[in-house]
Amino acid sequence: MAYILDTDIKFLPGVGPRRAELLQKELSIGTFGDLLYHFPFRYVDKTRIYTIREINEDMPYVLLRGKIAGFREVSAKQKRLIAMFSDGTGSIELVWFKGISFILKNFRAGSTYTIFGKPTSFNGKLNIVHPELEDLVKEESKISSSIQAVYGSTERLKDMGLGTRAISRLQSALLSMALPRVEETLPPYLMEANRFASLQEALLNIHFPQSPELLKRAQDRLKFEELFYIELSILRTRTRRVEANNGFLFSQVGEKFNYFFHHNLPFELTAAQKRVIKEIRADTGSGRQMNRLLQGDVGSGKTMVALMCMLIAADNGYQSCIMAPTEILAAQHFKSITEMLRGMSISAALLTGSVRKPERRKLLEKLRQGEIHLLIGTHALIEDAVQFERLGLVVIDEQHRFGVAQRGKLWEKSEHPPHILVMTATPIPRTLAMTLYGDLDVSVIDELPPGRKPIKTVHFFDSKRSRVFDFMREQIAAGRQVYVVYPLICESEKMDYQNLQDGWEMVTQAFPAPRYRVCMVHGKLKNDEKEAAMQEFVRGEAHIMVATSVIEVGVNVPNASVMVIESAERFGLAQLHQLRGRVGRGAEQSFCILLTDVKLSADSRHRMEMMCSTNDGFQIAEADLKLRGPGDLEGTLQSGMAFSLRIANLGADSKILEYARRVADQVLQADPLLTDPKNELLLKTLNKPKNDNKDYSIIS
Ligand code: ADP
Ligand code: MG
């Protein structure tokens, strides 16, 4: 018999075909199960009754008890009904735009009511639009609770009468009809060991909490379950990969690596670089396919590690490629890598969107013949026309810029999956990295090359800009160069470019030609214009580069010693840290100056303080994660995520995440293939097709 939760949502009383279609479109709810797992995002305590004097517009939904003094219909542009509502401490207007005759028919002036709604401010006065009148609410739901769930909805759904209250009613109908037939999804031994709420109990309480304690119990169980199955799936994929043993074997370190090491390596490797190269060497020499995340703060020397690993690949007769997120960065890698390989019989090539056709054709032919050992490029590398003779190692730089699907395409270019090295400067706590990126081993370069002076970071309000300009003049007089960065939240937003243009005028006025040279780089420039401006700065001809966060990744100008970030409050911590990493690359003392508006939210102030107090990217990321949840981090990493979470939060629930991972690990240690009858349920749940359209197993 078909499982009740797989039933089409249109068969739920109160839904029907039209609403079903909309639920599918707007919230991806197609079945009973999808609706049950559409969890509330907030709860409102309906046991607490507020007084009108206490409430303000920042409050979410509140419950008030008082008298309706009288109704007044207003038929201006839009017809509306207004009621004066007072409770002895004050009065407030209740407003309805729809259902006016219904309200007039059912409610009486002079009577006392309990109302429920969100206070908003209108013309400086508080009011509540479309409040719910409690007398009605009571008979609406078969199942009820004094803690009211609030559900995510959309404008279109609300127009169809499917706001949070209606969704709550549907949940009530669904639970009373289907709950007894919902099957448990965790095996008894895990349930008992953890004293978890049963799935039925948890689903009831997540929608209609019978008490705060039972709500917490429901959340704990559902969060655990969600994270546990993700971890189980990831760890199982990993076990399979390790056991498949079908990686390319880089059995030797040969003449190319050794020649480079003895003749071309321009500096001593740091201990951390050496350790990571050893780790990679061990992986690639084991017969297993490597899948490794390399984390290292900006400037820690990840490129050198990648290059040396590519030399090992070449020593074993394999080609490798490195994919960078921007043309500028790819070109810079190509330039520094070819310089580093001088005098060696190894051929490197650059492939980006701007390589012209005839040249591209030649390049692709050579690649197919195996004459190019090392291909450097942008996402142009992913195109089908790009075929290798023997691709053994794929390096992905600043990986959060690429989506999972994009990355996947690269390793399809080889019969066996090549070894993968994913490099990122966005520090991600270890557990989180594994969760976000799946089946990865993690290496960390936790040391900067010697001789770097820590960057000094200071925070000023805009009003001090002229002092900042004075400081810039001093630094330029001392021979240094300066970045001035403007936020660009959305590349197409006119507003943002206006900021940049205004900034450009201000800077060029304060630093007039011919004494000063200022160049500008942003995403709307054509590639060659961008390149020209960039080069002007790289060659030291321009004193100041005015830019958007385009420069966030990659550019390397050791002589630049000042980073001025305008409207710094508009950047997230991870991005601020990345931007700061553009300076401090040479021997001189470097500075990062954060300029903000005087009015700062507590959150922004905290970010500025954090930036001023430490240079350690991991510390910044950890603190950010603890304090505010993955926020920024999750934002930047979203494209790399292989799944979406319904209830758990990677920041706030990191303890549950770690626990879930440990339990998943224990389960698989004891029963790697999940063939033990007691794990039958786990296997069944894992193999159940997800309509998430995100596949856990194809994570890089
Ligand atoms: P990132 O990890 O941010 O990609 P890069 O690979 O661009 O860092 O390295 C930053 C700079 O440090 C480069 O100029 C590089 O040549 C230099 N570098 C890398 N490793 C060392 C080292 N061991 N000693 C000195 N300089 C190094
Ligand atoms: Mg780099």
XYZ file of C-alpha atoms and ligand atoms in Angstrom:
728
model
C 0.000 0.000 0.000
C 1.216 3.443 -0.813
C 2.703 5.362 2.095
C 0.386 8.078 3.289
C 3.058 10.800 3.263
C 3.593 10.234 -0.460
C -0.004 11.248 -1.182
C -0.416 14.179 -3.565
C -1.101 17.366 -1.601
C -4.128 18.166 -3.742
C -6.021 15.421 -1.925
C -5.749 17.169 1.424
C -9.121 18.707 2.324
C -8.833 22.456 1.895
C -6.199 22.286 -0.849
C -7.500 21.113 -4.216
C -5.759 21.375 -7.612
C -5.240 25.151 -7.842
C -3.750 25.634 -4.432
C -1.750 22.430 -4.887
C -0.163 23.857 -8.000
C 0.740 27.047 -6.202
C 2.107 25.221 -3.156
C 4.324 23.245 -5.483
C 5.507 26.297 -7.344
C 6.058 28.569 -4.377
C 7.210 26.218 -1.644
C 8.029 22.949 -3.449
C 5.292 21.218 -1.489
C 3.945 18.358 -3.584
C 2.977 15.693 -1.065
C 1.598 15.265 2.437
C 5.144 14.593 3.581
C 6.434 17.831 2.059
C 3.816 19.789 3.966
C 4.574 18.042 7.259
C 8.231 18.859 6.790
C 7.487 22.508 6.025
C 8.463 23.555 9.522
C 7.554 26.822 11.225
C 10.363 29.354 11.286
C 9.168 30.998 14.459
C 6.748 30.587 17.350
C 4.631 33.073 19.221
C 3.737 32.494 22.811
C -0.011 32.944 23.084
C -0.096 32.543 26.838
C 1.348 36.029 27.308
C -1.125 38.870 26.937
C 0.463 42.275 26.360
C -0.901 45.714 27.172
C -1.128 48.363 24.497
C 1.295 50.561 26.422
C 3.995 47.864 26.250
C 3.987 47.160 22.562
C 6.111 48.709 19.836
C 6.691 48.203 16.137
C 9.777 46.015 16.661
C 7.695 43.284 18.253
C 6.605 40.222 16.313
C 3.060 38.980 16.775
C 1.432 39.872 20.077
C -1.769 39.029 21.880
C -3.892 41.871 23.287
C -7.163 41.868 25.207
C -9.491 44.841 25.107
C -12.649 46.484 23.860
C -13.610 47.527 20.355
C -14.987 51.029 20.832
C -16.464 51.364 17.371
C -16.019 50.747 13.643
C -15.443 53.299 10.930
C -15.452 52.623 7.206
C -13.146 54.729 5.077
C -13.519 54.721 1.333
C -10.571 56.689 0.065
C -8.358 55.210 -2.671
C -8.678 51.820 -1.082
C -11.701 50.900 0.943
C -10.875 49.957 4.518
C -12.411 49.288 7.891
C -10.917 50.815 11.024
C -11.725 49.852 14.609
C -10.572 51.655 17.734
C -9.337 49.091 20.218
C -8.437 49.983 23.810
C -7.455 48.131 26.956
C -7.208 50.751 29.685
C -3.504 51.392 29.053
C -3.989 52.919 25.629
C -5.684 52.505 22.302
C -4.659 51.375 18.875
C -6.275 51.145 15.434
C -7.144 47.828 13.898
C -7.320 47.923 10.105
C -8.896 45.627 7.515
C -8.718 45.967 3.748
C -10.520 42.729 2.993
C -13.358 40.744 4.541
C -14.980 43.927 5.836
C -18.586 42.705 5.772
C -17.569 39.519 7.550
C -15.996 41.489 10.395
C -18.976 43.827 10.677
C -21.351 40.909 10.815
C -19.477 38.943 13.454
C -18.076 41.538 15.818
C -19.787 44.109 17.928
C -18.695 47.503 19.128
C -18.539 47.604 22.906
C -17.583 43.945 23.312
C -14.302 42.604 24.652
C -12.035 40.534 22.372
C -8.625 38.917 22.388
C -6.758 39.894 19.250
C -3.558 38.594 17.712
C -1.356 40.458 15.228
C 1.800 42.305 14.389
C 2.109 45.938 15.529
C 3.262 48.216 12.711
C 3.884 51.911 12.576
C 1.780 54.051 10.226
C 2.107 57.849 10.089
C 3.878 57.742 13.425
C 1.043 55.798 15.071
C 0.894 52.112 15.910
C -1.748 49.958 14.304
C -2.432 46.315 13.546
C -3.452 45.307 10.061
C -5.719 42.281 9.673
C -5.567 41.133 13.276
C -7.039 37.794 14.147
C -9.922 37.888 16.570
C -9.425 35.090 19.002
C -13.050 33.971 19.301
C -12.909 32.782 15.744
C -9.558 31.145 15.989
C -10.686 28.619 18.548
C -12.888 26.508 16.361
C -10.554 26.667 13.393
C -8.142 23.931 14.376
C -8.819 20.452 15.586
C -5.386 20.407 17.138
C -4.293 23.549 18.905
C -1.591 24.919 21.083
C -0.853 27.971 23.135
C 2.435 28.328 21.279
C 1.504 29.494 17.820
C 3.657 28.370 14.875
C 4.500 30.955 12.225
C 5.156 29.572 8.738
C 7.027 30.940 5.772
C 4.689 31.869 2.964
C 4.830 34.050 -0.130
C 2.764 36.959 -1.450
C 1.163 34.782 -4.094
C 0.196 32.150 -1.551
C -1.248 34.789 0.739
C -3.336 36.089 -2.142
C -4.774 32.595 -2.452
C -5.587 32.590 1.251
C -2.562 30.552 2.227
C -0.876 32.677 4.861
C 0.610 31.350 8.056
C -2.789 30.756 9.723
C -4.103 28.797 6.783
C -0.974 26.691 6.610
C -1.392 25.992 10.299
C -4.968 24.827 9.637
C -3.745 22.536 6.873
C -1.122 21.088 9.200
C -3.815 20.450 11.768
C -6.019 18.665 9.247
C -3.088 16.656 7.958
C -1.873 15.630 11.394
C -5.264 14.446 12.571
C -5.648 12.414 9.430
C -2.149 11.048 8.875
C -0.122 11.178 12.075
C -0.938 7.669 13.328
C 0.315 6.280 10.025
C 3.618 8.142 9.964
C 6.436 5.623 10.152
C 9.469 6.013 12.377
C 12.675 6.931 10.530
C 15.273 6.178 13.195
C 15.954 2.597 14.316
C 14.932 1.626 17.869
C 18.479 1.281 19.137
C 19.268 4.923 18.285
C 15.935 6.076 19.679
C 16.551 4.336 22.968
C 20.182 5.299 23.370
C 19.291 8.973 22.894
C 15.834 8.994 24.462
C 14.596 10.797 21.410
C 11.004 11.842 20.858
C 9.310 9.498 18.393
C 8.801 10.918 14.916
C 5.059 11.163 15.523
C 5.537 13.025 18.782
C 8.122 15.315 17.180
C 5.972 16.173 14.166
C 2.989 16.964 16.344
C 4.985 19.215 18.640
C 6.929 20.999 15.972
C 3.652 22.271 14.510
C 1.567 22.442 17.694
C 3.907 22.562 20.676
C 2.128 21.257 23.730
C 4.728 22.916 25.961
C 8.092 24.665 25.540
C 9.833 21.496 26.765
C 8.081 19.297 24.237
C 8.915 21.779 21.490
C 12.596 21.597 22.394
C 12.438 17.792 22.419
C 10.848 17.809 18.978
C 13.451 20.222 17.612
C 16.337 18.225 19.033
C 15.137 15.045 17.458
C 14.367 16.549 14.056
C 17.655 18.446 13.913
C 19.605 15.382 14.882
C 17.854 13.297 12.286
C 18.451 15.821 9.535
C 22.154 16.179 10.260
C 22.612 12.498 10.995
C 21.372 11.394 7.579
C 23.546 13.972 5.838
C 26.595 12.776 7.722
C 25.721 9.137 7.180
C 25.426 9.724 3.473
C 28.701 11.642 3.285
C 30.641 9.123 5.328
C 29.245 6.235 3.328
C 30.340 7.840 0.061
C 33.746 8.316 1.540
C 34.051 4.702 2.637
C 33.104 3.590 -0.840
C 35.661 5.871 -2.470
C 38.426 4.744 -0.178
C 37.566 1.115 -0.771
C 37.140 1.443 -4.512
C 40.869 2.076 -4.715
C 40.623 3.269 -8.288
C 42.602 6.496 -8.091
C 45.499 7.247 -10.385
C 48.718 6.144 -8.787
C 51.420 8.811 -8.645
C 54.055 6.341 -7.595
C 57.145 8.493 -7.876
C 58.512 11.923 -7.259
C 60.622 12.422 -10.315
C 62.964 14.651 -12.176
C 60.575 17.561 -12.732
C 59.687 17.975 -9.088
C 63.293 17.563 -8.007
C 64.683 19.958 -10.600
C 62.165 22.565 -9.555
C 62.879 22.037 -5.890
C 66.634 22.419 -6.309
C 66.861 25.063 -9.016
C 63.693 27.116 -9.309
C 62.015 27.298 -5.921
C 62.474 30.984 -5.051
C 62.141 30.617 -1.289
C 62.186 28.096 1.505
C 58.795 26.399 1.934
C 57.082 26.984 5.243
C 56.687 23.981 7.539
C 52.951 24.066 6.887
C 53.448 23.999 3.102
C 55.799 21.033 3.452
C 53.329 19.171 5.641
C 50.475 19.706 3.201
C 52.585 18.591 0.224
C 53.403 15.432 2.176
C 49.731 14.819 2.884
C 48.879 15.193 -0.777
C 51.805 13.042 -1.783
C 50.585 10.287 0.554
C 47.066 10.462 -0.894
C 48.087 10.412 -4.520
C 50.603 7.660 -3.922
C 48.096 5.363 -2.254
C 46.032 4.209 -5.189
C 42.988 5.921 -3.737
C 41.419 8.904 -5.396
C 42.241 12.069 -3.507
C 39.498 14.509 -2.608
C 41.047 17.210 -0.508
C 40.162 20.673 0.694
C 43.149 22.916 1.238
C 42.448 25.827 3.526
C 44.941 28.581 4.040
C 44.579 32.214 4.869
C 45.150 34.770 2.111
C 48.834 34.959 1.323
C 49.704 31.646 2.940
C 51.131 30.260 -0.297
C 48.552 27.812 -1.565
C 49.534 28.330 -5.197
C 53.012 26.984 -4.587
C 51.580 23.855 -2.992
C 49.312 23.367 -5.988
C 52.175 23.885 -8.436
C 54.395 21.345 -6.722
C 51.601 18.782 -6.748
C 51.069 19.408 -10.431
C 54.763 18.697 -10.950
C 54.340 15.342 -9.214
C 51.460 14.606 -11.580
C 53.682 15.492 -14.550
C 56.447 13.248 -13.194
C 53.991 10.380 -13.380
C 52.869 11.160 -16.890
C 49.636 12.935 -16.021
C 48.244 16.295 -17.050
C 46.781 18.683 -14.540
C 44.691 21.795 -14.578
C 43.955 24.671 -12.258
C 40.681 26.519 -12.426
C 40.431 30.066 -11.074
C 37.260 32.116 -10.580
C 38.248 35.180 -12.627
C 40.251 35.905 -15.767
C 42.486 38.272 -13.847
C 43.367 35.590 -11.380
C 43.871 32.926 -14.046
C 46.183 35.250 -15.964
C 48.120 36.016 -12.831
C 48.544 32.327 -12.036
C 49.664 31.675 -15.593
C 52.231 34.434 -15.458
C 53.741 33.472 -12.124
C 53.672 29.758 -12.914
C 55.382 30.111 -16.301
C 58.014 32.332 -14.685
C 58.573 29.745 -12.032
C 58.895 26.941 -14.563
C 61.530 28.706 -16.677
C 64.284 26.447 -17.900
C 62.130 23.369 -17.423
C 60.697 21.079 -20.066
C 57.135 21.431 -19.034
C 54.495 23.210 -21.016
C 51.785 25.330 -19.483
C 48.915 27.063 -21.274
C 46.222 29.587 -20.421
C 42.608 29.060 -21.448
C 39.990 31.701 -20.734
C 36.908 33.006 -22.479
C 38.996 35.602 -24.300
C 41.368 33.199 -26.064
C 40.490 33.587 -29.758
C 39.215 30.794 -31.932
C 42.219 29.802 -34.037
C 44.475 29.936 -31.043
C 41.965 28.015 -28.970
C 41.718 25.300 -31.601
C 45.467 24.813 -31.566
C 45.544 24.770 -27.803
C 42.777 22.198 -27.541
C 44.500 19.948 -30.058
C 47.738 20.052 -28.102
C 45.828 19.303 -24.933
C 44.242 16.232 -26.506
C 47.664 15.060 -27.658
C 49.067 15.447 -24.172
C 51.548 18.108 -25.257
C 50.280 20.536 -22.659
C 51.089 19.349 -19.164
C 49.516 22.087 -17.202
C 46.376 23.970 -18.133
C 45.440 27.141 -16.286
C 42.086 28.788 -16.822
C 38.680 29.975 -15.774
C 35.409 28.083 -16.006
C 36.175 27.926 -19.737
C 37.924 24.694 -18.723
C 34.580 23.062 -18.124
C 33.378 23.330 -21.713
C 32.883 20.064 -23.538
C 35.441 20.924 -26.186
C 38.168 20.810 -23.574
C 39.491 17.232 -23.651
C 42.644 15.981 -22.003
C 44.781 13.047 -22.978
C 45.366 11.971 -19.381
C 43.974 14.291 -16.750
C 45.336 13.231 -13.357
C 44.909 16.225 -11.067
C 42.368 19.006 -10.877
C 43.059 22.041 -8.722
C 40.249 24.460 -7.975
C 41.249 27.817 -6.595
C 39.024 29.937 -4.347
C 36.446 27.267 -4.744
C 33.386 28.855 -3.195
C 32.992 30.712 -6.449
C 32.053 27.560 -8.244
C 28.903 25.549 -7.874
C 28.847 21.857 -7.189
C 27.585 21.036 -10.643
C 30.309 23.104 -12.292
C 32.989 21.309 -10.373
C 31.483 17.929 -11.126
C 31.858 18.577 -14.845
C 35.606 18.798 -14.539
C 36.133 15.322 -13.272
C 33.866 13.824 -15.852
C 36.633 14.648 -18.306
C 38.543 11.619 -17.242
C 37.618 7.954 -17.351
C 38.691 7.529 -13.758
C 38.026 10.452 -11.501
C 41.210 12.515 -11.217
C 42.642 13.618 -7.894
C 40.965 16.760 -6.673
C 42.480 19.601 -4.702
C 40.081 22.347 -3.733
C 41.718 25.482 -2.349
C 40.017 28.162 -0.326
C 41.013 31.182 1.701
C 37.617 31.397 3.352
C 38.341 29.698 6.614
C 35.703 27.177 7.422
C 35.673 25.325 10.715
C 36.556 21.731 10.114
C 33.260 20.015 10.846
C 31.438 22.595 8.842
C 33.793 22.150 5.899
C 33.154 18.456 5.860
C 29.459 18.988 6.094
C 29.337 21.615 3.418
C 31.631 19.943 0.983
C 30.914 16.385 1.749
C 33.427 13.711 1.344
C 36.585 15.747 1.747
C 39.794 15.446 3.626
C 40.981 18.728 4.995
C 44.493 20.168 4.985
C 45.341 23.465 6.564
C 48.212 25.873 5.957
C 48.232 27.576 9.316
C 51.373 29.624 8.907
C 52.302 32.617 6.785
C 55.640 32.894 4.988
C 58.222 34.518 7.236
C 58.885 38.253 7.282
C 55.291 39.377 6.937
C 54.354 42.150 9.309
C 50.842 41.826 10.741
C 48.463 44.278 9.090
C 47.281 47.130 11.321
C 43.526 47.583 11.091
C 41.660 50.682 12.225
C 38.061 51.826 12.067
C 37.013 55.438 11.318
C 33.694 57.134 10.730
C 33.197 58.817 7.355
C 33.626 62.200 8.990
C 37.330 61.451 9.376
C 37.860 60.821 5.693
C 40.161 63.809 5.230
C 42.520 62.385 7.837
C 42.501 59.117 5.977
C 43.351 60.975 2.767
C 46.257 62.674 4.550
C 47.538 59.313 5.624
C 47.244 58.025 2.064
C 49.337 60.978 0.854
C 52.059 60.120 3.357
C 52.129 56.503 2.270
C 52.205 57.420 -1.406
C 55.047 59.856 -0.712
C 56.894 56.943 0.871
C 56.498 55.021 -2.389
C 53.545 52.812 -1.491
C 50.274 52.149 -3.343
C 46.710 52.233 -2.048
C 43.439 50.393 -2.714
C 40.117 52.131 -2.130
C 37.262 49.631 -2.272
C 33.532 50.236 -2.586
C 30.862 47.646 -1.867
C 29.116 46.068 -4.747
C 26.316 43.944 -3.494
C 24.787 43.169 -6.824
C 26.751 43.669 -10.015
C 23.805 45.085 -11.872
C 22.590 47.544 -9.296
C 22.803 51.108 -10.495
C 23.034 52.421 -6.953
C 26.233 50.589 -6.304
C 27.889 51.982 -9.389
C 26.739 55.412 -8.338
C 28.654 54.918 -5.083
C 31.686 53.893 -7.022
C 31.422 56.850 -9.424
C 31.002 59.305 -6.547
C 33.949 57.721 -4.830
C 36.030 58.016 -7.984
C 35.271 61.739 -8.250
C 36.066 62.323 -4.607
C 39.355 60.460 -4.816
C 40.463 62.077 -8.094
C 39.689 65.502 -6.647
C 41.679 64.827 -3.500
C 44.474 63.239 -5.525
C 44.644 65.344 -8.695
C 46.613 64.538 -11.834
C 49.364 64.877 -12.874
C 50.835 64.530 -9.424
C 48.768 61.423 -8.682
C 47.582 58.628 -10.886
C 44.363 56.861 -10.005
C 42.985 53.850 -11.856
C 39.605 52.181 -11.539
C 38.551 48.537 -11.852
C 35.043 47.122 -11.661
C 32.940 44.346 -13.080
C 31.332 46.381 -15.855
C 34.582 47.077 -17.647
C 35.462 45.045 -20.712
C 38.148 42.487 -20.079
C 40.896 44.397 -21.843
C 39.997 47.636 -20.060
C 40.032 45.817 -16.758
C 43.316 44.216 -17.596
C 44.854 47.560 -18.641
C 43.817 49.278 -15.415
C 45.012 46.338 -13.398
C 48.354 46.333 -15.136
C 48.779 50.046 -14.482
C 48.545 49.298 -10.802
C 50.590 46.094 -10.891
C 53.444 47.928 -12.680
C 53.367 50.622 -10.018
C 52.324 53.413 -12.401
C 49.058 54.141 -10.614
C 49.224 55.236 -6.992
C 45.640 54.440 -6.147
C 43.263 51.786 -7.369
C 39.597 52.567 -6.890
C 37.723 49.297 -7.168
C 34.732 47.214 -6.297
C 35.146 43.901 -4.544
C 36.250 42.515 -7.929
C 39.733 42.627 -6.457
C 38.673 40.460 -3.573
C 40.294 37.383 -4.970
C 43.764 36.988 -6.169
C 45.550 40.184 -7.166
C 49.034 40.260 -5.836
C 50.743 43.656 -5.591
C 53.329 43.491 -2.809
C 53.981 47.237 -2.960
C 50.384 48.070 -2.064
C 50.333 48.736 1.658
C 47.018 50.468 2.357
C 43.531 49.045 1.954
C 40.746 51.554 2.488
C 37.297 49.937 2.620
C 34.424 52.389 2.150
C 31.003 51.557 3.677
C 32.704 48.691 5.430
C 29.498 47.956 7.334
C 28.028 46.635 4.119
C 30.543 43.819 3.864
C 30.452 40.552 5.745
C 33.366 39.485 7.910
C 34.660 36.899 5.498
C 34.754 39.438 2.685
C 36.416 42.104 4.822
C 39.086 39.644 5.738
C 39.617 38.678 2.109
C 39.938 42.293 1.077
C 42.407 42.999 3.832
C 44.475 40.097 2.562
C 45.320 42.129 -0.570
C 47.817 44.144 1.467
C 50.547 42.940 3.775
C 52.216 40.982 0.998
C 55.487 42.864 0.975
C 58.086 43.729 3.582
C 56.527 47.091 4.541
C 54.063 47.689 7.363
C 50.549 47.538 5.888
C 47.282 49.106 6.969
C 43.611 48.369 6.563
C 41.237 51.276 7.163
C 37.548 50.571 7.632
C 35.303 53.547 6.958
C 31.678 53.421 8.070
C 28.685 55.579 8.716
C 28.366 56.925 12.271
C 25.111 55.073 12.727
C 26.048 51.443 13.120
C 23.987 48.460 14.169
C 25.344 46.436 17.060
C 26.131 43.734 14.587
C 28.183 45.988 12.313
C 30.033 47.487 15.240
C 30.946 44.019 16.365
C 32.290 43.159 12.924
C 34.488 46.261 12.912
C 35.805 45.436 16.378
C 36.539 41.899 15.353
C 38.490 43.053 12.295
C 40.528 45.509 14.363
C 41.370 42.972 17.034
C 42.684 40.044 14.991
C 44.321 39.088 11.702
C 43.569 35.422 12.120
C 41.021 34.329 9.550
C 40.093 31.181 11.422
C 39.433 33.086 14.602
C 37.272 35.508 12.661
C 35.300 32.738 11.044
C 34.794 30.809 14.263
C 33.659 33.882 16.143
C 31.355 34.886 13.355
C 29.869 31.438 13.225
C 29.330 31.236 16.978
C 27.830 34.661 17.336
C 25.559 34.893 14.418
C 25.228 31.528 12.829
C 26.699 30.834 9.410
C 25.245 34.090 8.041
C 27.861 35.485 5.728
C 29.722 32.291 5.564
C 26.711 30.351 4.484
C 25.973 33.082 1.986
C 29.353 32.845 0.347
C 29.321 29.117 0.501
C 25.795 28.540 -0.650
C 26.863 27.649 -4.159
C 29.107 24.977 -2.752
C 26.486 23.370 -0.623
C 25.170 20.050 -1.656
C 21.993 20.117 0.378
C 19.552 22.451 1.980
C 18.601 22.293 5.622
C 15.013 22.380 6.820
C 15.453 22.778 10.517
C 19.054 22.589 11.665
C 21.277 25.641 11.591
C 24.953 25.009 10.959
C 26.067 27.729 13.332
C 23.687 27.441 16.226
C 23.484 23.665 16.065
C 27.155 22.868 15.702
C 27.052 20.673 18.827
C 24.269 18.560 17.363
C 26.175 18.445 14.085
C 29.304 17.120 15.744
C 27.290 14.596 17.692
C 25.421 13.456 14.592
C 28.696 12.981 12.782
C 30.095 10.924 15.631
C 27.046 8.698 15.761
C 27.061 8.240 11.979
C 30.715 7.322 12.153
C 30.088 4.737 14.889
C 27.236 3.196 12.954
C 29.383 2.820 9.846
C 32.408 1.564 11.766
C 30.284 -1.255 13.124
C 28.439 -1.945 9.892
C 30.096 -0.306 6.845
C 27.561 -1.551 4.318
C 24.549 -1.159 6.584
C 23.584 -4.781 6.039
C 22.870 -5.564 9.666
C 19.077 -5.982 10.037
C 19.014 -3.367 12.771
C 20.219 -0.829 10.196
C 17.716 -1.761 7.533
C 15.745 1.389 8.210
C 18.832 3.564 7.775
C 19.587 2.049 4.399
C 15.997 2.419 3.290
C 15.864 6.078 4.333
C 19.217 6.832 2.698
C 18.187 5.276 -0.560
C 14.839 6.984 -0.693
C 14.933 9.380 -3.621
C 15.081 13.007 -2.534
C 12.948 15.505 -4.360
C 15.455 18.093 -3.253
C 17.104 17.642 -6.655
C 20.389 17.919 -4.866
C 22.342 14.729 -4.839
C 24.485 14.084 -1.768
C 26.805 11.757 -3.607
C 28.174 14.085 -6.260
C 29.842 16.474 -3.903
C 33.439 17.234 -4.733
P 47.338 32.357 -1.428
O 47.425 31.240 -0.441
O 46.550 33.502 -0.907
O 46.876 31.898 -2.774
P 49.739 32.884 -2.808
O 49.958 31.492 -3.264
O 49.257 33.858 -3.794
O 48.827 32.905 -1.538
O 51.111 33.403 -2.145
C 51.256 34.721 -1.704
C 52.664 35.207 -1.912
O 53.561 34.552 -1.027
C 53.169 34.939 -3.317
O 53.869 36.076 -3.755
C 54.103 33.769 -3.129
O 55.120 33.742 -4.082
C 54.655 33.998 -1.746
N 55.065 32.781 -1.046
C 54.454 31.581 -1.051
N 55.106 30.700 -0.261
C 56.159 31.356 0.272
C 57.209 30.995 1.167
N 57.298 29.770 1.671
N 58.124 31.941 1.481
C 58.037 33.179 0.981
N 57.081 33.585 0.133
C 56.144 32.696 -0.229
Mg 45.469 32.306 -4.135
